[in-house]
Every structure is written in structure tokens, then in C-alpha cells.
XYZ file of C-alpha atoms in Angstrom:
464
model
C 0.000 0.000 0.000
C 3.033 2.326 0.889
C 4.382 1.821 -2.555
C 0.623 3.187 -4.438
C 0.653 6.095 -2.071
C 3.664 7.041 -3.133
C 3.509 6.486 -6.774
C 0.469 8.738 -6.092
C 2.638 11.766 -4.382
C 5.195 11.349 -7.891
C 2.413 11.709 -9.779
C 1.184 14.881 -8.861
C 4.492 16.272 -7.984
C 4.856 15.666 -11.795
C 1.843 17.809 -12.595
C 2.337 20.003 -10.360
C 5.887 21.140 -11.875
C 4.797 20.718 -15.377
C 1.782 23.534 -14.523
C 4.402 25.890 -12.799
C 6.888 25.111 -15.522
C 5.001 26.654 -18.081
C 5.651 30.319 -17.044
C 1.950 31.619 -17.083
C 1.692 34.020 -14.621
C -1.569 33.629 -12.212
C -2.338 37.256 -11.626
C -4.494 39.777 -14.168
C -2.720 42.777 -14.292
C -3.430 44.371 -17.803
C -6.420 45.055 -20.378
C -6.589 45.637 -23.948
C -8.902 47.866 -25.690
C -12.419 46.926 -26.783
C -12.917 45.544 -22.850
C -16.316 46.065 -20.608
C -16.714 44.739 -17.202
C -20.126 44.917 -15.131
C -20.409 45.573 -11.897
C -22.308 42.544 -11.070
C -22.874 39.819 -8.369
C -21.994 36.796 -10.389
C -18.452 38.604 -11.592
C -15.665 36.758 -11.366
C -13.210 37.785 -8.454
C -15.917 38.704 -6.147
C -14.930 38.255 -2.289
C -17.123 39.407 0.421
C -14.896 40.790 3.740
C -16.311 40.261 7.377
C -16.106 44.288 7.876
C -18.937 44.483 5.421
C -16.727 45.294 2.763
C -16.853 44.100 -0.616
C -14.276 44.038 -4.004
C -14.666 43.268 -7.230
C -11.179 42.464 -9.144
C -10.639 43.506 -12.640
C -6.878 44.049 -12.177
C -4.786 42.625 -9.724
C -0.796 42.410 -10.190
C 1.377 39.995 -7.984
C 0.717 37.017 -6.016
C 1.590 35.793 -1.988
C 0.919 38.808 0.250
C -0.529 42.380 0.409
C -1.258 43.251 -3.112
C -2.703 46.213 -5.366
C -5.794 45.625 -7.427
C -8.768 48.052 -9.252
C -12.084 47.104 -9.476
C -15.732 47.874 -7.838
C -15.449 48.442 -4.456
C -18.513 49.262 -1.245
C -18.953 48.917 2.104
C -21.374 48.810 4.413
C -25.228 48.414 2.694
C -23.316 47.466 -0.625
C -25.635 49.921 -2.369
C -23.438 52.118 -4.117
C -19.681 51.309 -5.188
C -16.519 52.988 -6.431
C -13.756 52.460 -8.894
C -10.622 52.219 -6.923
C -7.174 50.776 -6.347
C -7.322 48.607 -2.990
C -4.811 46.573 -1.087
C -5.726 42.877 -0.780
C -4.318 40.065 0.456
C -3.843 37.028 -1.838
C -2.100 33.720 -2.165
C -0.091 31.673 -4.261
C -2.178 31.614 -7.703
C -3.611 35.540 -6.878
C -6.683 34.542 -5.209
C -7.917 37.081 -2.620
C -7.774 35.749 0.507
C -8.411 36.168 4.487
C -11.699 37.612 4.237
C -11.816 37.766 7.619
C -8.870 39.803 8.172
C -7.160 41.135 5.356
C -9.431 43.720 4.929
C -9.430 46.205 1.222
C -7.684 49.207 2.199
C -8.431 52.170 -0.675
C -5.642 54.089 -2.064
C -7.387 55.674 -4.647
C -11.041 56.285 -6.303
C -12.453 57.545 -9.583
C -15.696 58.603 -8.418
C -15.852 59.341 -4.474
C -18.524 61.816 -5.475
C -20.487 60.092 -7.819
C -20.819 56.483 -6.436
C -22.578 53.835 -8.891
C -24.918 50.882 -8.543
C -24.809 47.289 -9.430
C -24.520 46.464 -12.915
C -23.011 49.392 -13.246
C -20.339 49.111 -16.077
C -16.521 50.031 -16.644
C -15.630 49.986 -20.495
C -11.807 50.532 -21.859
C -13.243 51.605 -25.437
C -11.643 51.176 -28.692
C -10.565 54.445 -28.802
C -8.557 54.785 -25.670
C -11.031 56.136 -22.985
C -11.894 54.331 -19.950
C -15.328 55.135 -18.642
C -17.471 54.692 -15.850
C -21.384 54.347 -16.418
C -24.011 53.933 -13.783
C -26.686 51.285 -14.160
C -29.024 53.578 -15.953
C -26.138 54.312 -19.180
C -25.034 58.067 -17.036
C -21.586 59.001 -17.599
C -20.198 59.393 -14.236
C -16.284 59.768 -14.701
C -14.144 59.140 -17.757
C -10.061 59.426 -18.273
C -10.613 61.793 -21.565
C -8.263 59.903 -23.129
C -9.708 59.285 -26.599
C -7.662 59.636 -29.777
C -4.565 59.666 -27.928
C -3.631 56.364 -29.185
C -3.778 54.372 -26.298
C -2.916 50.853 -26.248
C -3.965 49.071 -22.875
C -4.558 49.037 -19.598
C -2.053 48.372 -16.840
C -2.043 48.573 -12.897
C 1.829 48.684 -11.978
C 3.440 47.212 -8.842
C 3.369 50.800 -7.372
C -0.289 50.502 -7.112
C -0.532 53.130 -10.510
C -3.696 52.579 -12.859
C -1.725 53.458 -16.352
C -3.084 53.957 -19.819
C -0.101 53.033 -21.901
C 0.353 53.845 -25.686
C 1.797 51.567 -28.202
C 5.731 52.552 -27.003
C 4.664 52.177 -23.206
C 4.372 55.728 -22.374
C 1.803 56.788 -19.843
C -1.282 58.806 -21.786
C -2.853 59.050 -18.335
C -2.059 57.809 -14.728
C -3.859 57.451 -11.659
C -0.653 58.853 -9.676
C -1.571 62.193 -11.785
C -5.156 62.594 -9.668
C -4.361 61.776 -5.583
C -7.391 61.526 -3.881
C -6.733 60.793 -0.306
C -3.751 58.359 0.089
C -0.188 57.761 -1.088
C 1.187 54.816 -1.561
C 5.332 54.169 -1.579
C 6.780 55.436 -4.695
C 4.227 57.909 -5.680
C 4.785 61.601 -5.843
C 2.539 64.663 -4.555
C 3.522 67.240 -7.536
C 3.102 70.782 -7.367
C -0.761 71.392 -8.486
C -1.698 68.387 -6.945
C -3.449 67.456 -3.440
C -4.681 65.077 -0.986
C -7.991 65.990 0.238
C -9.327 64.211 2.879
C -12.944 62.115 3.168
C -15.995 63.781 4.596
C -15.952 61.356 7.228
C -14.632 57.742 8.322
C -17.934 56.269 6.536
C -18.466 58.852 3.896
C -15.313 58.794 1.352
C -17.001 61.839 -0.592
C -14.419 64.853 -1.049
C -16.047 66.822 1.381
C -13.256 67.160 3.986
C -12.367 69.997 5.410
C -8.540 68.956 5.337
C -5.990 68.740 2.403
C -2.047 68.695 1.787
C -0.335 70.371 -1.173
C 3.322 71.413 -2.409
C 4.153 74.377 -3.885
C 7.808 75.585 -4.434
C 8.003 77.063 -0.711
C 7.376 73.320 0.948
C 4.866 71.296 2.361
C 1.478 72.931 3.659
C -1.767 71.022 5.741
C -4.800 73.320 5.661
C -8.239 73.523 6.758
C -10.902 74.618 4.196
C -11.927 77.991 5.097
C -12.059 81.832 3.449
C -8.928 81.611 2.576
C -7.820 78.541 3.800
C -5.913 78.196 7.260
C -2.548 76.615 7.070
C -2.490 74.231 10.252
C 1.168 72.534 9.068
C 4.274 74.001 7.352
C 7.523 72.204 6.219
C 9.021 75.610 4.582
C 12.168 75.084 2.466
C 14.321 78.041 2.436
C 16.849 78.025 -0.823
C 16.991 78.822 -4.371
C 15.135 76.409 -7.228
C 17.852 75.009 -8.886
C 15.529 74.106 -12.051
C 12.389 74.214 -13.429
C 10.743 71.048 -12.565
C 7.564 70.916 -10.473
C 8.337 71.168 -6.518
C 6.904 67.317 -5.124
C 6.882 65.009 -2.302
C 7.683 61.941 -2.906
C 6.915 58.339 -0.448
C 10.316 56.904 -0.257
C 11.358 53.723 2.416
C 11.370 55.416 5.349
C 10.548 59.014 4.735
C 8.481 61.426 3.175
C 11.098 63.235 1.055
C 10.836 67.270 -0.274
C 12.136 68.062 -3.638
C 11.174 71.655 -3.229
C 14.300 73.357 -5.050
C 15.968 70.118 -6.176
C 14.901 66.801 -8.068
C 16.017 63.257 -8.016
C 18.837 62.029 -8.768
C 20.148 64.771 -6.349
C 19.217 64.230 -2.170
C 15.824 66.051 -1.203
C 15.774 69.217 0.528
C 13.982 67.925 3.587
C 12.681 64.560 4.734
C 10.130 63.512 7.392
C 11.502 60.667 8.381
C 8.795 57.336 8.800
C 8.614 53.846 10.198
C 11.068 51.437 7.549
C 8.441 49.792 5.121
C 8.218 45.959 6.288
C 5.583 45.084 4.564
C 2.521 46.836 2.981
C 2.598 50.535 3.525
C 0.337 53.878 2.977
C -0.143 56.803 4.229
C -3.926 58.817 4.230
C -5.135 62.312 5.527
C -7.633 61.425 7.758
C -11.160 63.786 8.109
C -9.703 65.112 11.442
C -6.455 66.596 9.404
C -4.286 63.700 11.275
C -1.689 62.301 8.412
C -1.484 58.317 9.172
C 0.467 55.754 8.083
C -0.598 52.037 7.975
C 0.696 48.925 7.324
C 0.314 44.989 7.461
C 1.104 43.276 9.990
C -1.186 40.126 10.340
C -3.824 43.059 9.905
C -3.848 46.537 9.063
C -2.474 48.642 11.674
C -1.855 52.587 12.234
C 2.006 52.857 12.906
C 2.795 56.050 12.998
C 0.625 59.237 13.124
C 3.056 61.548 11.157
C 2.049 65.517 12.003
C 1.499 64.969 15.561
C 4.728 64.735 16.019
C 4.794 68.224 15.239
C 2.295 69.588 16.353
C 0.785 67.969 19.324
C -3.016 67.074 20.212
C -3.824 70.891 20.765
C -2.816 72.163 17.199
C -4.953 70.191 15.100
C -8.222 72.884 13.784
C -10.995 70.547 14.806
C -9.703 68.985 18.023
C -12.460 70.506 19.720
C -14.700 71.880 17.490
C -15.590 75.306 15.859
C -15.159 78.081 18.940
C -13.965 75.284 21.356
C -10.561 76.025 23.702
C -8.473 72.658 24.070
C -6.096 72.592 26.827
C -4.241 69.370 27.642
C -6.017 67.533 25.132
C -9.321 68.768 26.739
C -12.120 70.455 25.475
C -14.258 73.419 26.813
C -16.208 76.224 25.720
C -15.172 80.339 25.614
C -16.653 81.276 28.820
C -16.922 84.751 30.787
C -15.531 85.237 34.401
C -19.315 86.160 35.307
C -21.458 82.921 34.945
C -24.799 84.956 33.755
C -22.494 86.289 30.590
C -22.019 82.984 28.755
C -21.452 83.457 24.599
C -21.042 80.034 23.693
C -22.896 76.362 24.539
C -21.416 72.975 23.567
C -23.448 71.397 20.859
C -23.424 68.253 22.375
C -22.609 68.340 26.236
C -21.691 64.227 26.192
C -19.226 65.291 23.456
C -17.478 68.319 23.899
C -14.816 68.170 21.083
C -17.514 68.338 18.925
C -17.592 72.452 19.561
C -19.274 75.138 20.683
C -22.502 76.779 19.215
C -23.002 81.008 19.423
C -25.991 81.527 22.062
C -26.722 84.222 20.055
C -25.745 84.578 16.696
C -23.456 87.443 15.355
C -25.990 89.844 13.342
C -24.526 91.817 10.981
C -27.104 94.663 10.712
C -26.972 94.498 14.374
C -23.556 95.351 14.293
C -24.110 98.151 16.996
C -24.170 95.674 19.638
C -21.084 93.861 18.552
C -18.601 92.966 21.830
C -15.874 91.178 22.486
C -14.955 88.043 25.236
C -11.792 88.225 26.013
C -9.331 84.968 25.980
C -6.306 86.321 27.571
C -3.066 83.920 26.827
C -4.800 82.211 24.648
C -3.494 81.039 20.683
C -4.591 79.929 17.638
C -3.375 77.106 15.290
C -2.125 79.467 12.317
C -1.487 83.318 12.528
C -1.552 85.376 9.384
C -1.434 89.008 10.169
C -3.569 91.165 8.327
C -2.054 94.216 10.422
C 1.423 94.336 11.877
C 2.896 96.586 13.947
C -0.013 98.084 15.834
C -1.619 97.965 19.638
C -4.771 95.479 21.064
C -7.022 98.762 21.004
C -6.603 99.236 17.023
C -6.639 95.747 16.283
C -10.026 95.416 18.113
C -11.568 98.298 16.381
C -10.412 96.414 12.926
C -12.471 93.503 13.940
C -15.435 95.438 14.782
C -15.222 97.479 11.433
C -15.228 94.214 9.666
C -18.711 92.007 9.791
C -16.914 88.875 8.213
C -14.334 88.987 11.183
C -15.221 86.118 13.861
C -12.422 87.088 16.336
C -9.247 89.886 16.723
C -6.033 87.978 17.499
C -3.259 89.649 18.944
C 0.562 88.866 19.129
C 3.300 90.453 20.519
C 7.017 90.055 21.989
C 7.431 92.846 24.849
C 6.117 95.831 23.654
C 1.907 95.288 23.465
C 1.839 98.804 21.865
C 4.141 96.830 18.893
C 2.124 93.473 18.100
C 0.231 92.216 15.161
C -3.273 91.474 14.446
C -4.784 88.704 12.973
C -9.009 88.907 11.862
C -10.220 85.610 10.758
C -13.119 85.069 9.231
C -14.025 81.915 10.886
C -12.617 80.092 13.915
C -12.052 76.719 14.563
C -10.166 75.493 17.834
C -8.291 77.373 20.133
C -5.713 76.456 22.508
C -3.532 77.916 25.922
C -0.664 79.851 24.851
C 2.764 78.172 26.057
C 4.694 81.144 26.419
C 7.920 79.529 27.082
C 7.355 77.442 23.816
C 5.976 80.148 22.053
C 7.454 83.081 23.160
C 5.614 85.568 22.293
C 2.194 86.879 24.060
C -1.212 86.131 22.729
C -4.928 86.858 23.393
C -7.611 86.287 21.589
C -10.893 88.605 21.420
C -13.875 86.476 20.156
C -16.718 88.821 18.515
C -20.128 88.164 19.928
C -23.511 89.905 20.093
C -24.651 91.093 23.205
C -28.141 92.345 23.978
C -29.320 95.525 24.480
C -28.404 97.229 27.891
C -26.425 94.361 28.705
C -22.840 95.076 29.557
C -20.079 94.440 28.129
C -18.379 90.971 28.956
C -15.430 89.964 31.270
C -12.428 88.924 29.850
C -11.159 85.123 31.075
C -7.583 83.381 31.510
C -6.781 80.172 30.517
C -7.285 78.457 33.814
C -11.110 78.877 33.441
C -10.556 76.260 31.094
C -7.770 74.314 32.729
């Protein structure tokens, strides 16, 4: 009996060797022209995840481990879907695998605005576009890449959908349109940005937070009128060329090619976790930069601006008008206790902010006041006035409607400081003179009622 068992083991050892012999590869990483795929239960490649998550392969590149592949994507209900690039897990013959842990992480989507439904279709045309159609035949996002004489379609080990032409050059690449994520090896070009999700479970563009280069450095900033610069990596020098200013995700840092390019050394690096194994990096709907990576699982490693900039410096840490201090959250409140301005909106969850009691009123400007914060910051300071006292830079604020607060800075003269008049406010925080150096208070504009006076100013332990 030993002898048929193992003339049985030979046997398909044989096979076996003759199958891998032949060279053909087991993943699906390229398309030619003239291809449609449907969005549709009974596709092939179709794996449903324990999170609720579901993918729908029509590229994947690579075999054994954490892998890149495009398809249909959804999560949750399942009732709408994206195009996107996701990380899967997979084994020896490019299966997606470990359903139950190995969970799709997104790098990139076509259409986080414009979701689609099932039977929804994908179509690599004959002349060179690739477009996405809802169920119903709508248009919903397209490369614009016809008579450009593309050839196929490839997704490259970097995780980079590519439209190729007939000598391999890219006619369009997903690298070219970041949505929220970077992966290793991708750049974040001058013109381009990250802009974060509206929220952990809506991927929609409506963040409030992005990241950009331009040729001074590397800039985080929270949408506003203009927008508030929360985080700065300036690079001071001379551009050496013309070449767009980027970013680029290297092993192990984030590196700034501001006034230089490759093959010469960066200008600046953040310097990140060594990549081990899978690796990316996404701007989170509370402004945080993350980086994740695989290990047995997806895992945040390192949180990459807080190093930086603390718990206290991030816009929304506690809400519109709310004061954090130590990482806790309060409202702007008046040493007398029948004065209050401000009310959390949700008292179980103060980071969430702090609602006016009373709205500002512009045609009610008359009875326009101020509560004072004294030693008290704010995330980003962009003087509108320089060189002038607390008295004129209060009277600036109440001259303007579209001013929300009057914050002053200054060394050791407070008849020499400069003013700052935002137009909205998000969170505030203690000032740390002996980080800071400098002194700051902050006058927050509110509307008072008639014959009611004026309200005290408060210090930052009313918050403490």
C-alpha cells in the first residue's frame, strides 16, 4: 500500500511542476482595448470581507501577500460602489484571501462623489477612454483619453492605474489625480493634493482637510475663506531648475524636492517607520496624516504631524469656537457665569464644539462685543495688520462684519504686536509662552443684547 501512495505523491508532484513550468503568470494585471466589465454579483473575483466590505477584481498584479488591485469596491449596505485601487491580500495563484482579516484598504477612487450601482459598467473603449457608467447608461467619470492612441490598460506594482500607448508611455495615470492616500513610490507634484474624506464612513471629497506642495514646501490646511494653514515644512533656498516642486513616499521618509529633483538628495525629509511590509499613508477627516501597514492586519504605525504639532494644534480637536487645553475640550466662557457666549453642541461630546448663544448679526452690528481669551493662541497666525496695539486691532475687527475674532501677538512691547481677523474660527488652545514666546490673546466677537454690559475677559485656567 506504501508503494501506491507514493507512486500517487510522484504523480502529482509531476503535474504540479509541469503547470508551474510553463511560465503563465496567475495574476491579471493588464487590459486591452475593446474591454467592458459589469459591476455585477456573479463577476468573477468577487470576495465578500467580514467588515462588510466588498471588491470586485478587474486588475490585480502579484501574487503571496498584500497586493494592489482596481475594481468595484462598497462597504457597508453594498448599495453604491466605487472604482478604486485597494490593497488585498492574496495567495499563491492571486486569489484574494483572508476575508476575515485582510481587509481592502483604498488608495485611490475615480468617483468618491459620484458612487454607482450594481450592474453598473466600466468599459476601456476602442478608442482609448476608460469610462465609468451607472446602471441607468449616465456618464459618471471618464479618463478623456480618446484619440490619444492608447494601447492598454495596466495597474503597476506601485499601485498606478496606467493607460499606456503603443511605445509604453503613460497617456494618463492614476498617480496624476491623488485623492486621499499615497502609496510608496508615488509623488505629490506641485498642483496636486490630498484631500481628505468627509468622514470615516463617507469617502465623498467633502473634507475639510488637504495637503499640497508648492515651491516654498509642504502645507496642511483647513478649508476655510482663505484657507488656514495648520502645518508648514518651509524650504528656504533657491530652485535650482524648473521642474515641479513634489513630495515623494520613499522607504522610510516622506522626502521634499522643493528646489531640487532626483537624482540629487531632497531638501527635507520627514523621516517614517522602515516599510516591512505593505505601507500607505492617508489624511484622515480630522487633518491627522497616518500611516498604515500589514502586519497580520492593518495597523496605524505612525501618526506623522502629531509629532509636530501635538493634540492641541490640530483645527478641529475641539470643534468650531472650542478652547483645548491638555487635550481637553471646553467652551469660551466669561468670568461672570450669567455672561455665557457660547454652549457645547453636544454636552456628552465636547470636542464636537461650541454653538453662538446668540448669533453674530450683521445689521446688528451696533451691539457687537468682544470676550476676552487672555493667553490664549490659535493654530495658524496670518497678520492682516502688523505693527499696531490690542485697542486698534479690536476696532479692525469690529469694522469688519466677516471677522469672527481679533487675534493679537506680541514680543514685549503690546503697543508693537500684530493682528490677525479671521473670518471663521475653529479650535483654540492655551498659549505656552515659554514654547511660544511671544504673548497672545484672543478677542472672540459676539452679540450682546441691548443694555447688557459688556463681557469679562477670562484666563486660561477657566478652562484648565
Amino acid at each position: 500500500m506504501f508503494p501506491k501512495c507514493w507512486n500517487f505523491i510522484i504523480i502529482i508532484s509531476i503535474l504540479l511542476s509541469l503547470q508551474l513550468g510553463d511560465g503563465q503568470p496567475f495574476d491579471y494585471p493588464t487590459a486591452n482595448l475593446s474591454t467592458t466589465w459589469i459591476n455585477s454579483v456573479s463577476a468573477n473575483h468577487s470576495v465578500d470581507f467580514t467588515d462588510g466590505s466588498k471588491v470586485r477584481a478587474i486588475l490585480l498584479r502579484g501574487t503571496f501577500g498584500p497586493r494592489y488591485a482596481c475594481g468595484f469596491f462598497c462597504n457597508g449596505k453594498c448599495d453604491s460602489y466605487l472604482f478604486a485601487i485597494f490593497i488585498v491580500q492574496t495567495n499563491s495563484v492571486s486569489n484574494i484571501v483572508m476575508p476575515s482579516l485582510g481587509f481592502p484598504q483604498v488608495v485611490w477612487s475615480a468617483n468618491r462623489n459620484h458612487p454607482v450601482k450594481i450592474n453598473a459598467t466600466l468599459q476601456l473603449t476602442s478608442g482609448g477612454d476608460l469610462v465609468l457608467r451607472d446602471a441607468d447608461g449616465t456618464s459618471v467619470w471618464s479618463t478623456n483619453t480618446r484619440g490619444r492612441s492608447v494601447a492598454g490598460l495596466n495597474l503597476t506594482e506601485e499601485g498606478n492605474l496606467v493607460l499606456f500607448d503603443r511605445n509604453n508611455k503613460v497617456v494618463w495615470q492614476s498617480f496624476d489625480h491623488p485623492t486621499d492616500a499615497f502609496v510608496p513610490g508615488q509623488k505629490l507634484v506641485s498642483g496636486q493634493k490630498l484631500t481628505a474624506s468627509a468622514s470615516i464612513t463617507n469617502s465623498t471629497e467633502g473634507g475639510l482637510f488637504s495637503m499640497f506642495v508648492n515651491n516654498e514646501g509642504l502645507f496642511a490646511a483647513v478649508k476655510a475663506n482663505p484657507p488656514q494653514i495648520y502645518y508648514q515644512q518651509v524650504v528656504v533656498g533657491t530652485k535650482a531648475n524648473k521642474k515641479a516642486s513634489y513630495a515623494k513616499f520613499q522607504n522610510g521618509s516622506l522626502a521634499l524636492y522643493i528646489h531640487s529633483s532626483e537624482p540629487r538628495d531632497p531638501d527635507s525629509v520627514i523621516t517614517l517607520p522602515q516599510i516591512s511590509s505593505a505601507q500607505y499613508m492617508k489624511l484622515g477627516s480630522d487633518g491627522h496624516l497616518r500611516l498604515y501597514e500589514w502586519a497580520d492586519g492593518w495597523k496605524e504605525v505612525f501618526d506623522i504631524l502629531t509629532g509636530y504639532l501635538g493634540d492641541c494644534n490640530y483645527p478641529t480637536v475641539c470643534g468650531k469656537n472650542g478652547i483645548c487645553s491638555n487635550g481637553q475640550c471646553s467652551c469660551p466662557t466669561s468670568v461672570n457665569a450669567s455672561m455665557n457666549y457660547f454652549k457645547p453642541i453636544n454636552g456628552r461630546q465636547p470636542n464636537l464644539g461650541c454653538s453662538e448663544i446668540t448669533p453674530l448679526d450683521c445689521n446688528a452690528s451696533r451691539y457687537h462685543n468682544f470676550l476676552e481669551l487672555e493667553d490664549m493662541t490659535y493654530f495658524t497666525f496670518n497678520a492682516d495688520i502688523t505693527s499696531t496695539n490690542m485697542d486698534s486691532c479690536k476696532q479692525a475687527c469690529l469694522g469688519n462684519c466677516s471677522c469672527k475674532a481679533a487675534i493679537f501677538r506680541y514680543g514685549s512691547n503690546s503697543s508693537n504686536g500684530d493682528c490677525y481677523l479671521p473670518a471663521q474660527i475653529f479650535s483654540l488652545m492655551n498659549n505656552e509662552q515659554d514654547k511660544t514666546h511671544y504673548n497672545s490673546s484672543v478677542f472672540m466677537k459676539v452679540q450682546i443684547t441691548p443694555n447688557a454690559s459688556a463681557p469679562a475677559k477670562t484666563s486660561p485656567k477657566d478652562h484648565d
